[in-house]
JSON list of C-alpha atoms in Angstrom, two decimals:
[
{"chain": "A", "resi": 23, "resn": "UNK", "atom": "CA", "xyz": [0.00, 0.00, 0.00]},
{"chain": "A", "resi": 24, "resn": "UNK", "atom": "CA", "xyz": [1.53, 3.33, -1.02]},
{"chain": "A", "resi": 25, "resn": "UNK", "atom": "CA", "xyz": [2.08, 6.04, 1.61]},
{"chain": "A", "resi": 26, "resn": "UNK", "atom": "CA", "xyz": [-0.32, 8.96, 1.14]},
{"chain": "A", "resi": 27, "resn": "UNK", "atom": "CA", "xyz": [1.43, 12.14, 0.10]},
{"chain": "A", "resi": 28, "resn": "UNK", "atom": "CA", "xyz": [0.65, 15.34, 2.05]},
{"chain": "A", "resi": 29, "resn": "UNK", "atom": "CA", "xyz": [2.23, 18.20, 0.20]},
{"chain": "A", "resi": 30, "resn": "UNK", "atom": "CA", "xyz": [5.95, 17.46, -0.03]},
{"chain": "A", "resi": 31, "resn": "UNK", "atom": "CA", "xyz": [5.96, 15.23, 3.07]},
{"chain": "A", "resi": 32, "resn": "UNK", "atom": "CA", "xyz": [4.91, 11.65, 3.38]},
{"chain": "A", "resi": 33, "resn": "UNK", "atom": "CA", "xyz": [2.20, 10.67, 5.84]},
{"chain": "A", "resi": 34, "resn": "UNK", "atom": "CA", "xyz": [4.72, 8.62, 7.87]},
{"chain": "A", "resi": 35, "resn": "UNK", "atom": "CA", "xyz": [7.17, 11.47, 8.37]},
{"chain": "A", "resi": 36, "resn": "UNK", "atom": "CA", "xyz": [4.34, 13.78, 9.52]},
{"chain": "A", "resi": 37, "resn": "UNK", "atom": "CA", "xyz": [3.13, 11.09, 11.92]},
{"chain": "A", "resi": 38, "resn": "UNK", "atom": "CA", "xyz": [6.68, 10.62, 13.33]},
{"chain": "A", "resi": 39, "resn": "UNK", "atom": "CA", "xyz": [7.05, 14.38, 13.91]},
{"chain": "A", "resi": 40, "resn": "UNK", "atom": "CA", "xyz": [3.65, 14.52, 15.65]},
{"chain": "A", "resi": 41, "resn": "UNK", "atom": "CA", "xyz": [4.58, 11.56, 17.84]},
{"chain": "A", "resi": 42, "resn": "UNK", "atom": "CA", "xyz": [7.91, 13.18, 18.72]},
{"chain": "A", "resi": 43, "resn": "UNK", "atom": "CA", "xyz": [6.13, 16.43, 19.56]},
{"chain": "A", "resi": 44, "resn": "UNK", "atom": "CA", "xyz": [3.63, 14.61, 21.78]},
{"chain": "A", "resi": 45, "resn": "UNK", "atom": "CA", "xyz": [6.45, 12.77, 23.60]},
{"chain": "A", "resi": 46, "resn": "UNK", "atom": "CA", "xyz": [8.37, 16.02, 24.08]},
{"chain": "A", "resi": 47, "resn": "UNK", "atom": "CA", "xyz": [5.26, 17.79, 25.44]},
{"chain": "A", "resi": 48, "resn": "UNK", "atom": "CA", "xyz": [4.51, 14.86, 27.78]},
{"chain": "A", "resi": 49, "resn": "UNK", "atom": "CA", "xyz": [8.10, 14.87, 29.07]},
{"chain": "A", "resi": 50, "resn": "UNK", "atom": "CA", "xyz": [7.86, 18.60, 29.70]},
{"chain": "A", "resi": 51, "resn": "UNK", "atom": "CA", "xyz": [4.60, 18.19, 31.61]},
{"chain": "A", "resi": 52, "resn": "UNK", "atom": "CA", "xyz": [6.12, 15.43, 33.76]},
{"chain": "A", "resi": 53, "resn": "UNK", "atom": "CA", "xyz": [9.13, 17.62, 34.47]},
{"chain": "A", "resi": 54, "resn": "UNK", "atom": "CA", "xyz": [6.94, 20.55, 35.48]},
{"chain": "A", "resi": 55, "resn": "UNK", "atom": "CA", "xyz": [4.61, 18.34, 37.52]},
{"chain": "A", "resi": 56, "resn": "UNK", "atom": "CA", "xyz": [7.58, 16.89, 39.39]},
{"chain": "A", "resi": 57, "resn": "UNK", "atom": "CA", "xyz": [8.95, 20.29, 40.28]},
{"chain": "A", "resi": 58, "resn": "UNK", "atom": "CA", "xyz": [7.28, 21.89, 43.25]},
{"chain": "A", "resi": 59, "resn": "UNK", "atom": "CA", "xyz": [4.27, 19.66, 43.65]},
{"chain": "A", "resi": 60, "resn": "UNK", "atom": "CA", "xyz": [3.98, 21.19, 47.11]},
{"chain": "A", "resi": 61, "resn": "UNK", "atom": "CA", "xyz": [4.15, 24.81, 45.83]},
{"chain": "A", "resi": 62, "resn": "UNK", "atom": "CA", "xyz": [1.43, 27.07, 47.19]},
{"chain": "A", "resi": 63, "resn": "UNK", "atom": "CA", "xyz": [-0.56, 28.42, 44.24]},
{"chain": "A", "resi": 64, "resn": "UNK", "atom": "CA", "xyz": [-1.55, 31.64, 46.08]},
{"chain": "A", "resi": 65, "resn": "UNK", "atom": "CA", "xyz": [0.28, 34.79, 44.96]},
{"chain": "A", "resi": 66, "resn": "UNK", "atom": "CA", "xyz": [2.77, 36.05, 47.50]},
{"chain": "A", "resi": 67, "resn": "UNK", "atom": "CA", "xyz": [2.30, 39.58, 48.81]},
{"chain": "A", "resi": 68, "resn": "UNK", "atom": "CA", "xyz": [5.22, 41.97, 48.88]},
{"chain": "A", "resi": 69, "resn": "UNK", "atom": "CA", "xyz": [6.69, 42.65, 52.27]},
{"chain": "A", "resi": 70, "resn": "UNK", "atom": "CA", "xyz": [7.68, 46.18, 53.21]},
{"chain": "A", "resi": 71, "resn": "UNK", "atom": "CA", "xyz": [11.41, 46.76, 53.58]},
{"chain": "A", "resi": 72, "resn": "UNK", "atom": "CA", "xyz": [10.85, 48.03, 57.08]},
{"chain": "A", "resi": 73, "resn": "UNK", "atom": "CA", "xyz": [8.00, 47.87, 59.59]},
{"chain": "A", "resi": 74, "resn": "UNK", "atom": "CA", "xyz": [5.31, 50.54, 59.51]},
{"chain": "A", "resi": 75, "resn": "UNK", "atom": "CA", "xyz": [4.02, 49.86, 63.00]},
{"chain": "A", "resi": 76, "resn": "UNK", "atom": "CA", "xyz": [5.37, 49.12, 66.45]},
{"chain": "A", "resi": 77, "resn": "UNK", "atom": "CA", "xyz": [3.54, 47.49, 69.34]},
{"chain": "A", "resi": 78, "resn": "UNK", "atom": "CA", "xyz": [3.99, 48.64, 72.92]},
{"chain": "A", "resi": 79, "resn": "UNK", "atom": "CA", "xyz": [1.88, 46.21, 74.97]},
{"chain": "A", "resi": 80, "resn": "UNK", "atom": "CA", "xyz": [-1.67, 47.58, 74.47]},
{"chain": "A", "resi": 81, "resn": "UNK", "atom": "CA", "xyz": [-0.61, 50.52, 72.25]},
{"chain": "A", "resi": 82, "resn": "UNK", "atom": "CA", "xyz": [0.08, 50.30, 68.51]},
{"chain": "A", "resi": 83, "resn": "UNK", "atom": "CA", "xyz": [1.94, 53.10, 66.77]},
{"chain": "A", "resi": 84, "resn": "UNK", "atom": "CA", "xyz": [1.47, 53.23, 62.99]},
{"chain": "A", "resi": 85, "resn": "UNK", "atom": "CA", "xyz": [3.68, 55.43, 60.81]},
{"chain": "A", "resi": 86, "resn": "UNK", "atom": "CA", "xyz": [4.54, 56.05, 57.20]},
{"chain": "A", "resi": 87, "resn": "UNK", "atom": "CA", "xyz": [6.26, 58.65, 55.03]},
{"chain": "A", "resi": 88, "resn": "UNK", "atom": "CA", "xyz": [5.63, 59.44, 51.36]},
{"chain": "A", "resi": 89, "resn": "UNK", "atom": "CA", "xyz": [6.51, 62.19, 48.93]},
{"chain": "A", "resi": 90, "resn": "UNK", "atom": "CA", "xyz": [3.71, 64.73, 48.86]},
{"chain": "A", "resi": 91, "resn": "UNK", "atom": "CA", "xyz": [3.42, 64.61, 45.06]},
{"chain": "A", "resi": 92, "resn": "UNK", "atom": "CA", "xyz": [1.98, 61.11, 45.53]},
{"chain": "A", "resi": 93, "resn": "UNK", "atom": "CA", "xyz": [-1.09, 62.60, 47.21]},
{"chain": "A", "resi": 94, "resn": "UNK", "atom": "CA", "xyz": [-4.07, 63.43, 45.07]},
{"chain": "A", "resi": 95, "resn": "UNK", "atom": "CA", "xyz": [-4.61, 67.16, 44.54]},
{"chain": "A", "resi": 96, "resn": "UNK", "atom": "CA", "xyz": [-7.90, 66.91, 46.49]},
{"chain": "A", "resi": 97, "resn": "UNK", "atom": "CA", "xyz": [-6.26, 65.33, 49.55]},
{"chain": "A", "resi": 98, "resn": "UNK", "atom": "CA", "xyz": [-3.36, 67.79, 49.50]},
{"chain": "A", "resi": 99, "resn": "UNK", "atom": "CA", "xyz": [-5.75, 70.73, 49.24]},
{"chain": "A", "resi": 100, "resn": "UNK", "atom": "CA", "xyz": [-7.98, 69.41, 52.05]},
{"chain": "A", "resi": 101, "resn": "UNK", "atom": "CA", "xyz": [-5.04, 69.23, 54.47]},
{"chain": "A", "resi": 102, "resn": "UNK", "atom": "CA", "xyz": [-3.10, 72.26, 53.24]},
{"chain": "A", "resi": 103, "resn": "UNK", "atom": "CA", "xyz": [-0.17, 70.18, 52.00]},
{"chain": "A", "resi": 104, "resn": "UNK", "atom": "CA", "xyz": [2.10, 71.35, 49.19]},
{"chain": "A", "resi": 105, "resn": "UNK", "atom": "CA", "xyz": [2.42, 68.64, 46.52]},
{"chain": "A", "resi": 106, "resn": "UNK", "atom": "CA", "xyz": [6.07, 68.41, 45.51]},
{"chain": "A", "resi": 107, "resn": "UNK", "atom": "CA", "xyz": [8.71, 65.79, 44.71]},
{"chain": "A", "resi": 108, "resn": "UNK", "atom": "CA", "xyz": [10.95, 67.62, 47.20]},
{"chain": "A", "resi": 109, "resn": "UNK", "atom": "CA", "xyz": [8.51, 67.36, 50.16]},
{"chain": "A", "resi": 110, "resn": "UNK", "atom": "CA", "xyz": [7.75, 64.35, 52.35]},
{"chain": "A", "resi": 111, "resn": "UNK", "atom": "CA", "xyz": [4.67, 63.76, 54.49]},
{"chain": "A", "resi": 112, "resn": "UNK", "atom": "CA", "xyz": [5.00, 61.85, 57.77]},
{"chain": "A", "resi": 113, "resn": "UNK", "atom": "CA", "xyz": [1.78, 60.30, 59.09]},
{"chain": "A", "resi": 114, "resn": "UNK", "atom": "CA", "xyz": [1.55, 58.84, 62.63]},
{"chain": "A", "resi": 115, "resn": "UNK", "atom": "CA", "xyz": [-1.41, 57.26, 64.42]},
{"chain": "A", "resi": 116, "resn": "UNK", "atom": "CA", "xyz": [-1.85, 55.63, 67.82]},
{"chain": "A", "resi": 117, "resn": "UNK", "atom": "CA", "xyz": [-4.31, 52.81, 68.43]},
{"chain": "A", "resi": 118, "resn": "UNK", "atom": "CA", "xyz": [-5.18, 50.90, 71.57]},
{"chain": "A", "resi": 119, "resn": "UNK", "atom": "CA", "xyz": [-5.99, 47.22, 71.49]},
{"chain": "A", "resi": 120, "resn": "UNK", "atom": "CA", "xyz": [-9.39, 46.32, 72.90]},
{"chain": "A", "resi": 121, "resn": "UNK", "atom": "CA", "xyz": [-10.17, 42.99, 74.62]},
{"chain": "A", "resi": 122, "resn": "UNK", "atom": "CA", "xyz": [-12.20, 41.94, 71.56]},
{"chain": "A", "resi": 123, "resn": "UNK", "atom": "CA", "xyz": [-9.14, 42.33, 69.33]},
{"chain": "A", "resi": 124, "resn": "UNK", "atom": "CA", "xyz": [-10.26, 45.50, 67.56]},
{"chain": "A", "resi": 125, "resn": "UNK", "atom": "CA", "xyz": [-8.08, 48.60, 67.59]},
{"chain": "A", "resi": 126, "resn": "UNK", "atom": "CA", "xyz": [-9.43, 52.00, 68.67]},
{"chain": "A", "resi": 127, "resn": "UNK", "atom": "CA", "xyz": [-7.86, 55.40, 67.88]},
{"chain": "A", "resi": 128, "resn": "UNK", "atom": "CA", "xyz": [-6.02, 57.08, 70.74]},
{"chain": "A", "resi": 129, "resn": "UNK", "atom": "CA", "xyz": [-5.42, 60.80, 71.20]},
{"chain": "A", "resi": 130, "resn": "UNK", "atom": "CA", "xyz": [-2.23, 62.22, 72.62]},
{"chain": "A", "resi": 131, "resn": "UNK", "atom": "CA", "xyz": [0.83, 64.10, 71.55]},
{"chain": "A", "resi": 132, "resn": "UNK", "atom": "CA", "xyz": [3.30, 63.28, 68.80]},
{"chain": "A", "resi": 133, "resn": "UNK", "atom": "CA", "xyz": [6.62, 64.93, 68.10]},
{"chain": "A", "resi": 134, "resn": "UNK", "atom": "CA", "xyz": [9.05, 63.98, 65.38]},
{"chain": "A", "resi": 135, "resn": "UNK", "atom": "CA", "xyz": [12.41, 64.89, 63.96]},
{"chain": "A", "resi": 136, "resn": "UNK", "atom": "CA", "xyz": [14.23, 63.75, 60.87]},
{"chain": "A", "resi": 137, "resn": "UNK", "atom": "CA", "xyz": [17.81, 63.76, 59.70]},
{"chain": "A", "resi": 138, "resn": "UNK", "atom": "CA", "xyz": [19.57, 62.56, 56.58]},
{"chain": "A", "resi": 139, "resn": "UNK", "atom": "CA", "xyz": [22.59, 60.25, 56.53]},
{"chain": "A", "resi": 140, "resn": "UNK", "atom": "CA", "xyz": [24.91, 63.27, 56.59]},
{"chain": "A", "resi": 141, "resn": "UNK", "atom": "CA", "xyz": [23.46, 64.14, 59.98]},
{"chain": "A", "resi": 142, "resn": "UNK", "atom": "CA", "xyz": [21.63, 67.24, 58.74]},
{"chain": "A", "resi": 143, "resn": "UNK", "atom": "CA", "xyz": [18.60, 67.86, 60.95]},
{"chain": "A", "resi": 144, "resn": "UNK", "atom": "CA", "xyz": [15.35, 68.48, 59.08]},
{"chain": "A", "resi": 145, "resn": "UNK", "atom": "CA", "xyz": [12.64, 70.68, 60.54]},
{"chain": "A", "resi": 146, "resn": "UNK", "atom": "CA", "xyz": [9.39, 68.77, 61.14]},
{"chain": "A", "resi": 147, "resn": "UNK", "atom": "CA", "xyz": [6.30, 70.14, 62.92]},
{"chain": "A", "resi": 148, "resn": "UNK", "atom": "CA", "xyz": [3.51, 67.65, 63.60]},
{"chain": "A", "resi": 149, "resn": "UNK", "atom": "CA", "xyz": [-0.13, 68.68, 63.62]},
{"chain": "A", "resi": 150, "resn": "UNK", "atom": "CA", "xyz": [-3.16, 66.83, 64.92]},
{"chain": "A", "resi": 151, "resn": "UNK", "atom": "CA", "xyz": [-5.94, 65.80, 62.51]},
{"chain": "A", "resi": 152, "resn": "UNK", "atom": "CA", "xyz": [-9.27, 64.35, 63.58]},
{"chain": "A", "resi": 153, "resn": "UNK", "atom": "CA", "xyz": [-11.83, 62.83, 61.24]},
{"chain": "A", "resi": 154, "resn": "UNK", "atom": "CA", "xyz": [-14.73, 61.33, 63.14]},
{"chain": "A", "resi": 155, "resn": "UNK", "atom": "CA", "xyz": [-13.22, 58.91, 65.66]},
{"chain": "A", "resi": 156, "resn": "UNK", "atom": "CA", "xyz": [-9.88, 58.74, 63.80]},
{"chain": "A", "resi": 157, "resn": "UNK", "atom": "CA", "xyz": [-7.01, 60.80, 65.20]},
{"chain": "A", "resi": 158, "resn": "UNK", "atom": "CA", "xyz": [-3.63, 61.05, 63.51]},
{"chain": "A", "resi": 159, "resn": "UNK", "atom": "CA", "xyz": [-0.71, 63.39, 63.24]},
{"chain": "A", "resi": 160, "resn": "UNK", "atom": "CA", "xyz": [0.95, 64.70, 60.08]},
{"chain": "A", "resi": 161, "resn": "UNK", "atom": "CA", "xyz": [4.06, 66.73, 59.37]},
{"chain": "A", "resi": 162, "resn": "UNK", "atom": "CA", "xyz": [6.05, 67.77, 56.32]},
{"chain": "A", "resi": 163, "resn": "UNK", "atom": "CA", "xyz": [9.76, 67.94, 55.67]},
{"chain": "A", "resi": 164, "resn": "UNK", "atom": "CA", "xyz": [11.84, 68.98, 52.66]},
{"chain": "A", "resi": 165, "resn": "UNK", "atom": "CA", "xyz": [14.30, 66.73, 50.83]},
{"chain": "A", "resi": 166, "resn": "UNK", "atom": "CA", "xyz": [17.04, 67.44, 48.31]},
{"chain": "A", "resi": 167, "resn": "UNK", "atom": "CA", "xyz": [16.95, 65.05, 45.35]},
{"chain": "A", "resi": 168, "resn": "UNK", "atom": "CA", "xyz": [17.60, 61.43, 46.32]},
{"chain": "A", "resi": 169, "resn": "UNK", "atom": "CA", "xyz": [17.78, 61.24, 50.08]},
{"chain": "A", "resi": 170, "resn": "UNK", "atom": "CA", "xyz": [17.46, 58.77, 52.94]},
{"chain": "A", "resi": 171, "resn": "UNK", "atom": "CA", "xyz": [15.72, 60.19, 56.00]},
{"chain": "A", "resi": 172, "resn": "UNK", "atom": "CA", "xyz": [15.79, 58.77, 59.50]},
{"chain": "A", "resi": 173, "resn": "UNK", "atom": "CA", "xyz": [12.64, 59.65, 61.44]},
{"chain": "A", "resi": 174, "resn": "UNK", "atom": "CA", "xyz": [12.58, 59.77, 65.25]},
{"chain": "A", "resi": 175, "resn": "UNK", "atom": "CA", "xyz": [9.02, 59.76, 66.57]},
{"chain": "A", "resi": 176, "resn": "UNK", "atom": "CA", "xyz": [7.90, 60.23, 70.17]},
{"chain": "A", "resi": 177, "resn": "UNK", "atom": "CA", "xyz": [4.28, 59.49, 71.09]},
{"chain": "A", "resi": 178, "resn": "UNK", "atom": "CA", "xyz": [2.47, 59.96, 74.38]},
{"chain": "A", "resi": 179, "resn": "UNK", "atom": "CA", "xyz": [-1.15, 58.82, 74.66]},
{"chain": "A", "resi": 180, "resn": "UNK", "atom": "CA", "xyz": [-3.57, 60.98, 76.67]},
{"chain": "A", "resi": 181, "resn": "UNK", "atom": "CA", "xyz": [-4.51, 57.93, 78.74]},
{"chain": "A", "resi": 182, "resn": "UNK", "atom": "CA", "xyz": [-0.96, 57.80, 80.09]},
{"chain": "A", "resi": 183, "resn": "UNK", "atom": "CA", "xyz": [1.56, 55.04, 80.11]},
{"chain": "A", "resi": 184, "resn": "UNK", "atom": "CA", "xyz": [4.49, 57.33, 79.32]},
{"chain": "A", "resi": 185, "resn": "UNK", "atom": "CA", "xyz": [6.29, 58.33, 76.21]},
{"chain": "A", "resi": 186, "resn": "UNK", "atom": "CA", "xyz": [7.25, 55.74, 73.60]},
{"chain": "A", "resi": 187, "resn": "UNK", "atom": "CA", "xyz": [9.74, 56.18, 70.79]},
{"chain": "A", "resi": 188, "resn": "UNK", "atom": "CA", "xyz": [10.01, 54.80, 67.28]},
{"chain": "A", "resi": 189, "resn": "UNK", "atom": "CA", "xyz": [12.76, 55.21, 64.70]},
{"chain": "A", "resi": 190, "resn": "UNK", "atom": "CA", "xyz": [12.58, 54.27, 61.04]},
{"chain": "A", "resi": 191, "resn": "UNK", "atom": "CA", "xyz": [14.20, 55.27, 57.77]},
{"chain": "A", "resi": 192, "resn": "UNK", "atom": "CA", "xyz": [12.95, 55.71, 54.23]},
{"chain": "A", "resi": 193, "resn": "UNK", "atom": "CA", "xyz": [14.67, 56.37, 50.95]},
{"chain": "A", "resi": 194, "resn": "UNK", "atom": "CA", "xyz": [13.17, 58.98, 48.65]},
{"chain": "A", "resi": 195, "resn": "UNK", "atom": "CA", "xyz": [14.02, 59.59, 45.03]},
{"chain": "A", "resi": 196, "resn": "UNK", "atom": "CA", "xyz": [13.71, 63.00, 43.40]},
{"chain": "A", "resi": 197, "resn": "UNK", "atom": "CA", "xyz": [12.58, 63.46, 39.84]}
]
């Protein structure tokens, strides 16, 4: 029986190439299946380079710093903040842990200072903001181009317990 002709290739050579392709695909699937069968299929979340909160027994202190040009114009206007790649906003909040596990805003006083890695002190005045039950403190500081700032934050809740301190650093990149 003659071999059917498909274009310039014989039926047998096409069948051999298909079989080789199927074997190669099967081998690849086995290889992939054997690698990491125990791998968690959930996407991993990115971890911050440094903590943005510190726990002091029943008090949580949350803090963050961002360039002010990352704020929306509406938010910057509402809080009287100048949007600029050479300005940084520090945000600090205190929360108390309740017996049920929920956190509740805490009022008090917050002071902060910042310095760069050259030791230059940066002026930073914190102001209190209250929105409904939420209470937080914000302050602005100038930066020069690419700069790493070290923030020293002191908090003292109205309810007492003394002053607590937090230090963290952030790197900012100018445009």
